[in-house]
Coordinates of C-alpha atoms in Angstrom, one line a residue:
M47 CA 0.0 0.0 0.0
A48 CA 1.4 3.4 -0.9
D49 CA 1.1 6.5 1.2
T50 CA 1.4 10.1 0.0
V51 CA 3.1 13.0 1.7
R52 CA 3.1 16.6 0.4
E53 CA 6.7 17.8 0.6
I54 CA 7.4 21.6 0.6
E55 CA 11.1 22.2 0.9
R56 CA 14.0 24.3 -0.3
K57 CA 17.6 23.3 -0.7
Y58 CA 20.8 25.2 -0.2
E59 CA 24.5 24.7 -0.6
A60 CA 27.7 26.4 0.5
N61 CA 28.8 29.4 -1.5
G62 CA 32.4 28.8 -2.2
A63 CA 34.2 28.7 1.1
G64 CA 30.9 29.7 2.9
L65 CA 29.1 28.2 5.8
P66 CA 29.6 24.4 6.4
P67 CA 26.3 22.6 7.0
D68 CA 27.2 21.8 10.6
A69 CA 27.4 25.5 11.5
L70 CA 23.9 26.7 10.8
P71 CA 23.0 30.2 12.0
D72 CA 20.7 30.5 15.0
L73 CA 17.2 30.5 13.7
T74 CA 15.5 31.3 17.0
G75 CA 13.3 34.3 16.5
V76 CA 12.9 33.9 12.8
D77 CA 9.3 34.4 12.0
R78 CA 7.4 32.3 14.6
V79 CA 10.3 30.1 15.6
A80 CA 10.6 30.2 19.4
S81 CA 13.1 27.3 19.8
V82 CA 15.3 24.9 17.8
T83 CA 15.6 21.3 18.9
D84 CA 18.2 18.6 17.9
R85 CA 16.5 15.6 16.4
G86 CA 19.7 13.5 16.1
T87 CA 21.8 12.0 13.2
A88 CA 20.8 9.3 10.7
T89 CA 22.6 7.5 8.0
L90 CA 20.6 7.1 4.8
D91 CA 21.4 4.8 1.8
A92 CA 19.4 5.4 -1.3
T93 CA 19.6 4.0 -4.8
Y94 CA 17.9 6.1 -7.5
Y95 CA 16.3 4.4 -10.5
D96 CA 15.5 5.7 -14.0
T97 CA 15.4 4.6 -17.6
A98 CA 18.7 4.5 -19.5
D99 CA 17.7 7.7 -21.3
R100 CA 16.6 9.3 -18.0
R101 CA 12.9 10.0 -18.8
L102 CA 12.1 10.5 -15.1
A103 CA 14.9 13.0 -14.5
R104 CA 13.8 14.9 -17.6
D105 CA 10.4 15.5 -16.0
G106 CA 11.8 16.3 -12.5
I107 CA 10.7 12.9 -11.1
T108 CA 12.8 10.8 -8.8
L109 CA 12.4 7.2 -7.8
R110 CA 14.5 5.7 -5.0
R111 CA 14.9 2.8 -2.7
R112 CA 16.2 4.0 0.6
T113 CA 17.2 2.4 3.9
G114 CA 17.9 4.2 7.2
G115 CA 16.0 6.9 8.9
D116 CA 12.3 6.7 9.9
D117 CA 10.9 6.4 6.4
A118 CA 12.8 3.5 4.8
G119 CA 11.2 2.2 1.7
W120 CA 10.5 3.1 -1.9
H121 CA 9.9 6.8 -2.6
L122 CA 8.4 8.3 -5.8
K123 CA 8.5 12.1 -6.0
L124 CA 6.2 13.8 -8.4
P125 CA 6.5 17.6 -9.0
V126 CA 3.5 19.7 -8.1
A127 CA 4.9 23.3 -8.2
A128 CA 8.1 25.1 -7.5
H129 CA 9.6 23.6 -4.3
V130 CA 6.6 21.3 -3.9
R131 CA 6.4 17.6 -4.6
D132 CA 4.2 14.7 -3.7
E133 CA 6.2 11.9 -2.2
I134 CA 4.5 8.6 -2.6
R135 CA 5.9 5.9 -0.3
A136 CA 5.8 2.1 -0.5
P137 CA 7.3 -0.5 1.7
L138 CA 10.8 -1.9 1.1
S139 CA 11.0 -4.7 -1.5
D140 CA 13.6 -6.0 -3.9
T141 CA 11.9 -4.6 -7.0
V142 CA 9.9 -1.5 -7.8
P143 CA 6.5 -1.8 -6.2
R144 CA 3.6 -2.3 -8.7
A145 CA 1.7 0.7 -7.4
L146 CA 4.7 3.0 -8.2
R147 CA 5.3 1.4 -11.5
G148 CA 1.7 2.2 -12.6
L149 CA 2.2 5.9 -11.7
L150 CA 5.3 5.9 -14.0
R151 CA 3.9 4.0 -16.9
S152 CA 3.0 6.9 -19.1
R153 CA 6.7 8.0 -18.9
V154 CA 8.5 4.8 -18.8
R155 CA 6.4 2.7 -21.2
D156 CA 8.2 -0.6 -21.9
A157 CA 11.6 0.7 -20.9
E158 CA 13.5 -0.9 -18.0
L159 CA 14.0 1.0 -14.7
L160 CA 17.7 0.7 -13.8
P161 CA 19.7 1.7 -10.7
L162 CA 21.7 4.8 -12.0
V163 CA 23.2 6.3 -8.9
R164 CA 23.7 5.5 -5.2
I165 CA 23.6 8.2 -2.6
E166 CA 24.8 7.8 1.0
T167 CA 23.9 10.7 3.3
R168 CA 24.8 11.5 6.9
R169 CA 22.0 13.7 8.1
E170 CA 21.8 15.9 11.1
T171 CA 18.2 17.1 11.7
R172 CA 16.9 20.1 13.7
Q173 CA 13.3 21.0 14.3
L174 CA 11.9 24.5 14.4
L175 CA 9.2 24.9 17.0
A176 CA 6.6 27.6 17.8
A177 CA 6.1 28.9 21.3
D178 CA 3.4 26.3 21.9
G179 CA 5.6 23.5 20.8
T180 CA 4.1 23.1 17.3
A181 CA 6.6 21.9 14.8
L182 CA 7.0 24.5 12.0
A183 CA 9.8 23.0 9.9
E184 CA 12.7 20.6 9.9
I185 CA 16.2 21.5 8.8
A186 CA 18.5 18.7 7.6
A187 CA 22.2 19.3 7.3
D188 CA 23.4 16.6 4.8
R189 CA 26.9 15.4 3.9
V190 CA 26.4 13.4 0.7
H191 CA 28.5 10.7 -1.0
A192 CA 27.4 9.6 -4.5
T193 CA 28.6 6.8 -6.7
R194 CA 27.5 5.1 -9.9
P195 CA 26.6 1.4 -9.1
A196 CA 27.6 0.2 -12.6
G197 CA 29.6 1.4 -15.5
P198 CA 32.1 4.2 -15.8
G199 CA 31.7 7.2 -13.5
R200 CA 33.2 9.2 -10.7
T201 CA 32.4 9.6 -7.1
A202 CA 31.1 12.9 -5.8
E203 CA 30.8 14.5 -2.4
W204 CA 29.1 17.7 -1.2
A205 CA 27.2 19.3 1.6
E206 CA 23.7 20.8 1.5
I207 CA 20.9 22.1 3.6
E208 CA 17.2 21.1 3.3
V209 CA 14.4 23.1 4.9
E210 CA 11.1 21.3 4.8
L211 CA 7.8 22.6 6.2
T212 CA 5.8 20.5 8.6
A213 CA 2.1 20.8 9.2
G214 CA 2.4 23.9 11.3
G215 CA 4.6 25.9 8.9
D216 CA 3.8 28.1 5.9
M217 CA 5.6 29.8 3.0
T218 CA 6.3 33.0 5.0
L219 CA 8.5 30.9 7.3
L220 CA 10.4 29.4 4.4
D221 CA 11.0 32.9 3.1
A222 CA 12.3 34.1 6.5
V223 CA 14.5 31.1 7.0
E224 CA 15.9 31.5 3.5
D225 CA 16.8 35.2 4.2
R226 CA 18.7 34.1 7.3
L227 CA 20.5 31.3 5.5
L228 CA 21.5 33.5 2.5
R229 CA 22.9 36.2 4.8
A230 CA 24.9 33.4 6.6
G231 CA 26.7 32.5 3.3
L232 CA 24.5 29.8 1.8
R233 CA 23.0 29.9 -1.7
P234 CA 20.1 28.1 -3.3
A235 CA 21.0 24.7 -4.6
T236 CA 21.9 24.5 -8.3
T237 CA 19.9 21.3 -8.8
A238 CA 16.4 20.4 -7.8
S239 CA 17.3 17.1 -6.2
K240 CA 20.2 15.1 -4.9
A241 CA 19.7 12.6 -7.7
A242 CA 20.1 15.3 -10.3
R243 CA 23.3 16.6 -8.8
A244 CA 24.7 13.1 -8.3
L245 CA 24.1 12.2 -11.9
R246 CA 25.8 15.4 -13.0
D247 CA 28.8 15.2 -10.7
T248 CA 29.5 11.5 -11.1
A249 CA 29.2 11.5 -14.9
P250 CA 32.1 10.1 -16.9
K251 CA 34.1 12.5 -19.0
A252 CA 32.4 11.7 -22.3
E253 CA 28.9 12.2 -20.7
R254 CA 29.9 15.5 -19.1
K255 CA 31.1 16.8 -22.5
A256 CA 27.9 15.8 -24.2
A257 CA 25.9 17.6 -21.5
T258 CA 27.8 20.8 -21.7
R259 CA 28.2 20.9 -25.5
T260 CA 26.2 23.7 -27.0
T261 CA 25.5 24.2 -30.7
E262 CA 24.3 27.5 -32.2
G263 CA 21.1 26.8 -34.0
D264 CA 20.3 28.7 -37.2
R265 CA 18.3 31.8 -36.2
R266 CA 15.5 31.7 -38.7
S267 CA 14.2 35.0 -39.9
E268 CA 11.4 33.5 -42.1
P269 CA 7.9 33.1 -40.5
P270 CA 6.9 29.8 -38.9
T271 CA 5.3 27.1 -41.0
A272 CA 1.8 25.8 -40.4
E273 CA 3.4 22.5 -39.3
E274 CA 5.6 24.1 -36.7
I275 CA 2.6 25.9 -35.0
I276 CA 0.3 23.0 -35.0
L277 CA 2.9 20.5 -33.8
R278 CA 3.7 22.8 -30.8
Y279 CA 0.0 22.6 -29.9
L280 CA -0.2 18.9 -30.4
T281 CA 2.9 18.4 -28.4
R282 CA 1.4 20.3 -25.5
Q283 CA -1.7 18.1 -25.5
V284 CA 0.4 14.9 -25.7
R285 CA 2.5 16.2 -22.8
A286 CA -0.7 16.9 -20.8
I287 CA -1.9 13.3 -21.2
T288 CA 1.4 11.9 -20.1
E289 CA 1.6 14.2 -17.1
L290 CA -2.0 13.7 -16.1
D291 CA -1.8 9.9 -16.2
P292 CA -0.4 9.6 -12.6
A293 CA -3.0 12.2 -11.3
V294 CA -5.8 10.2 -12.9
R295 CA -4.5 7.0 -11.3
R296 CA -4.3 8.8 -7.9
D297 CA -7.9 10.1 -8.4
L298 CA -6.8 13.7 -7.9
P299 CA -9.6 16.4 -8.4
D300 CA -10.4 17.3 -12.0
S301 CA -7.6 15.1 -13.4
V302 CA -9.9 12.8 -15.4
H303 CA -11.7 15.9 -16.9
Q304 CA -8.4 17.6 -17.9
M305 CA -7.1 14.4 -19.4
R306 CA -10.3 14.0 -21.4
V307 CA -10.0 17.6 -22.6
A308 CA -6.5 17.0 -23.8
T309 CA -7.6 14.0 -25.9
R310 CA -10.5 16.1 -27.4
R311 CA -8.1 18.9 -28.2
L312 CA -5.8 16.5 -30.0
R313 CA -8.6 14.9 -32.0
S314 CA -10.1 18.2 -32.9
A315 CA -6.8 19.7 -34.1
L316 CA -6.1 16.7 -36.3
R317 CA -9.5 17.2 -38.0
S318 CA -9.3 21.0 -38.3
Y319 CA -5.8 21.0 -39.7
A320 CA -6.1 18.2 -42.2
T321 CA -4.3 20.3 -44.8
V322 CA -1.3 20.3 -42.5
L323 CA -1.3 16.7 -41.2
D324 CA -2.4 13.9 -43.5
R325 CA -5.8 12.5 -42.4
T326 CA -5.2 9.1 -44.0
A327 CA -2.5 8.7 -41.3
T328 CA -4.2 10.6 -38.5
D329 CA -7.7 9.2 -38.7
P330 CA -6.9 5.9 -37.0
L331 CA -5.2 7.9 -34.3
S332 CA -8.3 10.1 -34.0
A333 CA -10.4 7.0 -33.5
E334 CA -8.2 5.8 -30.7
L335 CA -8.4 9.3 -29.1
K336 CA -12.2 9.1 -29.3
W337 CA -12.0 5.7 -27.5
L338 CA -9.8 7.1 -24.7
A339 CA -12.1 10.1 -24.2
A340 CA -15.1 7.8 -24.0
E341 CA -13.3 5.6 -21.4
L342 CA -12.4 8.7 -19.4
G343 CA -16.0 9.9 -19.6
I344 CA -17.5 6.7 -18.2
G345 CA -18.7 7.5 -14.8
R346 CA -18.0 11.2 -15.0
D347 CA -21.0 12.1 -17.2
S348 CA -23.3 10.3 -14.8
E349 CA -21.7 12.1 -11.9
V350 CA -22.3 15.5 -13.6
L351 CA -25.9 14.6 -14.3
T352 CA -26.5 13.4 -10.7
A353 CA -25.0 16.6 -9.4
R354 CA -27.3 18.7 -11.6
I355 CA -30.4 16.9 -10.3
Q356 CA -29.2 17.0 -6.7
E357 CA -28.6 20.8 -7.0
A358 CA -32.1 21.3 -8.5
L359 CA -33.7 19.2 -5.7
A360 CA -31.9 21.1 -3.0
A361 CA -33.4 24.3 -4.5
L362 CA -37.0 23.0 -4.2
P363 CA -39.0 23.9 -1.1
K364 CA -39.7 20.9 1.1
E365 CA -43.4 20.9 0.3
L366 CA -42.6 20.5 -3.5
R367 CA -40.6 17.3 -3.0
P368 CA -42.8 14.8 -1.2
G369 CA -41.8 11.2 -1.0
P370 CA -38.3 9.6 -0.8
V371 CA -36.9 11.6 -3.8
R372 CA -33.3 11.6 -2.5
T373 CA -33.4 7.9 -1.8
R374 CA -34.9 7.3 -5.3
L375 CA -32.1 9.4 -6.9
R376 CA -29.4 7.5 -5.0
T377 CA -30.9 4.2 -6.2
W378 CA -31.1 5.4 -9.8
T379 CA -27.5 6.7 -9.7
Q380 CA -26.2 3.4 -8.4
A381 CA -28.0 1.6 -11.2
H382 CA -26.6 3.9 -13.8
R383 CA -23.1 4.0 -12.5
K384 CA -21.2 2.5 -15.5
G385 CA -17.7 3.3 -14.6
S386 CA -15.4 2.3 -11.8
R387 CA -11.9 3.2 -10.7
K388 CA -10.9 -0.4 -11.3
H389 CA -12.0 -0.3 -14.9
L390 CA -10.3 3.0 -15.6
I391 CA -7.0 1.8 -14.1
A392 CA -7.3 -1.4 -16.2
V393 CA -7.6 0.8 -19.3
L394 CA -4.5 2.8 -18.4
D395 CA -2.6 -0.4 -17.7
G396 CA -3.7 -2.0 -21.0
D397 CA -1.7 -2.5 -24.2
R398 CA -4.2 -0.4 -26.3
Y399 CA -3.5 2.7 -24.2
L400 CA 0.3 2.1 -24.3
T401 CA 0.1 1.8 -28.1
L402 CA -1.8 5.1 -28.3
L403 CA 0.9 6.9 -26.2
N404 CA 3.6 5.6 -28.5
S405 CA 1.6 6.6 -31.6
L406 CA 1.2 10.1 -30.2
D407 CA 4.9 10.4 -29.6
A408 CA 5.5 9.2 -33.2
L409 CA 3.0 11.8 -34.4
V410 CA 4.8 14.8 -33.0
T411 CA 8.3 13.5 -33.7
D412 CA 7.7 12.3 -37.3
P413 CA 4.5 13.9 -38.5
P414 CA 2.6 12.8 -41.6
R415 CA 2.8 16.0 -43.6
A416 CA 0.0 17.1 -45.9
R417 CA 0.2 19.6 -48.7
A418 CA 0.1 22.8 -46.6
A419 CA 2.5 21.7 -43.9
T420 CA 5.5 23.7 -45.1
R421 CA 3.5 26.8 -46.1
P422 CA 3.6 29.9 -43.8
A423 CA 1.3 29.5 -40.9
A424 CA -0.3 33.0 -41.5
Q425 CA -1.6 31.7 -44.8
V426 CA -2.9 28.3 -43.7
L427 CA -4.2 28.7 -40.1
P428 CA -6.8 31.4 -40.7
K429 CA -8.4 29.3 -43.5
A430 CA -8.7 26.3 -41.2
V431 CA -10.3 28.3 -38.4
E432 CA -12.7 30.1 -40.8
R433 CA -13.7 26.7 -42.3
D434 CA -14.6 25.5 -38.8
F435 CA -16.5 28.7 -38.1
R436 CA -18.6 28.3 -41.3
R437 CA -19.4 24.8 -40.3
L438 CA -20.5 26.1 -36.9
A439 CA -22.6 28.8 -38.5
G440 CA -24.4 26.1 -40.6
H441 CA -25.3 24.1 -37.5
V442 CA -26.5 27.2 -35.6
A443 CA -28.7 28.2 -38.6
T444 CA -30.2 24.7 -38.7
A445 CA -31.0 24.9 -35.0
L446 CA -32.5 28.3 -35.1
A447 CA -34.8 27.2 -38.0
A448 CA -35.9 24.0 -36.4
P449 CA -39.1 24.0 -34.3
P450 CA -38.7 23.4 -30.5
G451 CA -38.3 19.7 -29.8
P452 CA -36.0 16.8 -30.5
D453 CA -34.8 18.1 -33.9
R454 CA -33.8 21.4 -32.4
D455 CA -32.1 19.7 -29.4
L456 CA -30.1 17.5 -31.8
A457 CA -29.1 20.5 -33.9
L458 CA -28.0 22.5 -30.9
H459 CA -25.9 19.6 -29.7
E460 CA -24.2 19.5 -33.1
A461 CA -23.6 23.2 -32.8
R462 CA -22.1 22.8 -29.4
K463 CA -19.6 20.3 -30.8
A464 CA -18.8 22.6 -33.7
A465 CA -18.3 25.5 -31.3
K466 CA -15.8 23.4 -29.3
R467 CA -13.9 22.5 -32.5
T468 CA -13.7 26.1 -33.6
R469 CA -12.5 27.1 -30.2
Y470 CA -9.7 24.5 -30.2
A471 CA -8.7 25.5 -33.7
A472 CA -8.4 29.1 -32.6
E473 CA -6.4 28.1 -29.5
A474 CA -4.0 26.2 -31.7
A475 CA -3.6 29.1 -34.0
R476 CA -3.2 31.7 -31.3
P477 CA 0.7 31.8 -31.3
E478 CA 0.6 33.0 -34.9
L479 CA -2.7 34.9 -35.2
G480 CA -2.5 36.6 -31.8
R481 CA -5.4 38.6 -30.3
P482 CA -8.0 37.8 -33.0
A483 CA -7.6 34.1 -32.3
K484 CA -7.7 34.7 -28.6
E485 CA -10.9 36.7 -28.8
L486 CA -12.5 34.1 -31.1
A487 CA -11.7 31.3 -28.6
A488 CA -13.2 33.4 -25.8
R489 CA -16.4 33.9 -27.8
M490 CA -16.6 30.2 -28.7
T491 CA -16.2 29.3 -25.0
E492 CA -19.2 31.5 -24.1
L493 CA -21.2 29.9 -26.9
Q494 CA -20.1 26.5 -25.9
E495 CA -21.1 27.0 -22.3
L496 CA -24.7 28.1 -23.3
L497 CA -25.1 25.1 -25.7
G498 CA -23.5 22.8 -23.1
D499 CA -26.0 24.0 -20.5
H500 CA -28.8 23.3 -22.9
Q501 CA -27.6 19.8 -23.7
D502 CA -27.1 19.0 -20.0
G503 CA -30.8 20.0 -19.6
V504 CA -31.8 17.6 -22.4
V505 CA -30.1 14.7 -20.7
A506 CA -31.5 15.8 -17.3
R507 CA -35.1 15.8 -18.6
E508 CA -34.6 12.2 -20.0
A509 CA -33.3 11.2 -16.5
L510 CA -36.2 12.9 -14.7
R511 CA -38.7 11.1 -16.9
E512 CA -37.1 7.8 -16.0
L513 CA -37.0 8.7 -12.3
A514 CA -40.7 9.6 -12.4
A515 CA -41.7 6.4 -14.1
Q516 CA -39.7 4.3 -11.5
A517 CA -41.2 6.3 -8.6
H518 CA -44.7 5.8 -10.0
A519 CA -44.2 2.1 -10.5
A520 CA -43.0 1.8 -6.9
G521 CA -46.1 3.7 -5.6
E522 CA -44.1 6.8 -4.7
N523 CA -45.1 10.4 -5.2
A524 CA -43.5 11.6 -8.5
F525 CA -44.6 15.2 -8.2
A526 CA -41.0 16.5 -7.6
Y527 CA -39.7 15.0 -10.8
G528 CA -42.4 16.8 -12.8
V529 CA -41.6 20.1 -11.1
L530 CA -37.9 19.7 -12.0
Y531 CA -38.8 18.6 -15.5
A532 CA -40.8 21.8 -16.0
R533 CA -38.0 23.9 -14.6
E534 CA -35.5 22.2 -17.0
E535 CA -37.9 22.9 -19.9
A536 CA -38.2 26.6 -18.9
R537 CA -34.4 26.8 -18.6
A538 CA -34.0 25.3 -22.1
T539 CA -36.5 27.8 -23.5
A540 CA -34.6 30.7 -21.9
L541 CA -31.3 29.4 -23.3
E542 CA -32.8 29.0 -26.8
A543 CA -34.0 32.6 -26.6
E544 CA -30.5 33.8 -25.6
L545 CA -28.8 32.0 -28.5
P546 CA -29.8 34.4 -31.3
V547 CA -28.6 37.3 -29.2
L548 CA -25.3 35.7 -28.3
W549 CA -24.8 34.5 -31.9
A550 CA -25.2 38.0 -33.2
T551 CA -22.2 39.0 -31.1
V552 CA -20.1 36.2 -32.6
A553 CA -19.2 37.9 -35.9
A554 CA -17.4 36.1 -38.6
P555 CA -13.7 36.1 -37.5
D556 CA -11.1 38.4 -39.1
L557 CA -8.0 36.3 -38.5
H558 CA -5.7 37.8 -41.0
V559 CA -4.5 40.5 -38.6
T560 CA -1.6 39.3 -36.6
T561 CA 0.0 40.9 -33.6
P562 CA 3.7 41.8 -33.9
A563 CA 6.1 39.2 -32.3
G564 CA 6.4 39.7 -28.6
G565 CA 3.0 41.5 -28.4
R566 CA 0.7 38.5 -28.5

C-alpha cells in the first residue's frame, strides 16, 4: 500500500568557502520560531532508478529505494509546483512496487528501470518549534557521497541544507529562513534534487562533455510554417496526457476531466488541420483518441448529471418534494453507474493505451505531412479556423430554423460540438494569429457554455422522466420530478431565446490581422 506525503522544501549549498552545514545560524526568533531542537543524526542509503535515457529526470521525477531513517522504503517524488512535490511511499521490496510502476507507466512505457546512482547521506536534523511546541519546519544538514553502481563514472561529495515545512509551517516561514541562510553564506542549490546533482557530478568525462556541449542553431528570420505551429499545440496536449496519467491513477480532483479535454483537443486539431497533417495517417489515431475520451467519460458524465439533479432538488421547497426523492435518486444513480476506478486503471494499464501513447509520440516526432505543412502559418491557419466557423454557422442556422423539440435539441448539440472544435482550432492558431484568435476562442467558450447547459438539460429531462416512471411504479409520489422537468424545460426555452442574441455578437472572425512578435 502506498502513502502520499506533500513535501514543501528548499535546498541550499555552501557558496564557495561559505558556511559548512554543521554550523547553521541560530534560527530562534525567525518568523514564529521560538526554539530549535536537535533531532539527532541518521545514515541514509538510497539507490535512484530511472530509464537508461533518464525519462524521469527529464520530467523532474525521482524514484529511489532507501534504507535508514524513519521512512525507509520506496519513494516516488512527483513535481506539483516550485519547491513542492508529492512523495508517494511504498514498503521496502527488492523490486519497484507495482503501485509505483503504474504511476510511472506513461513516462517509462516498456523501458526498464535501472539503478543509476547510489547516494549515502549523513543527516543531522533540527526542528523549528513555535512557542506552543508546534513543529513548523525541519532543517536537515546533509553530507552526501554519490557513486555510480555500474559502468564508468566518478564519485562525488558535497554538503547541502534542506528546509522542509511541517504541518504547522507556511511559506512565509520558508522565506524568512531563506533570508537568514543566505545572509549566513549559503546559496540556493543549483539542482532540484540530490539525484540530479549526483548524476551530474558523477558523470564520466564523455557524458559531461555531451551535456555541456552547445550548438548554435540557425536563427531563422522566415515566418513559422503551419506544421511548426500545429505541432507545438499537439505536443502540449500529448504532454498533458502523459503528465495527467499519474494524477488520474491517484484520483486527484479534475484530473480525469483535464485528461479528457487534452484528448479532445488533439482529436479536434487533427481534424481541423487536415491540410497540415495527412488524415489518412491521423484518422486511425483520432479513432483511438475518441476511444480514450469515452473511457475517461464513463462515470464522469453520470456524476455531472446526478450533481445537476441534486442541486435542483436542493433548491426545491420541502413541500414540493414529497416522497423519498433523495433515496430514489441514489438508487437510480447506483443503477446507472457504469464506470469504476478499477475499470479506468485497467484501461491505463492496457496495451491499447500504451500503443496510443507511443503513436502520439510518433505523431509529434515524425508527423505525416500534408500539402500545406510547409507553407507559412499565416496563410494556412486562418483558413482552417474560418472553415470550422462556417461549419458552426451552418449548425446554428439549422438549430434556429428548427421547431422546438428533439430536432432542435439535436441541432443545438451538433452546434455545441462545432463551437468546441472552432475554439480548439483558434487556440492552436493563437501563437501565430495573436489577439483575434484569442478573442474568437473566448467567444466560442461563451457559446459552448450556453449550448452545453442546454444539452445537459436535455439529458437531465430524460433522466427525470425515467425517475418519475420508476417512482410511480413503486407507488411513490412523483410530483417533484415533474416540477424539476418543468423547470428544465423553462431553462431550455430561456437558453434558446438567448442563443440568437449571443450568436449575433459572434461575428465572422477576421483572422488575417496578426500581432507583432512579442506582443501577443
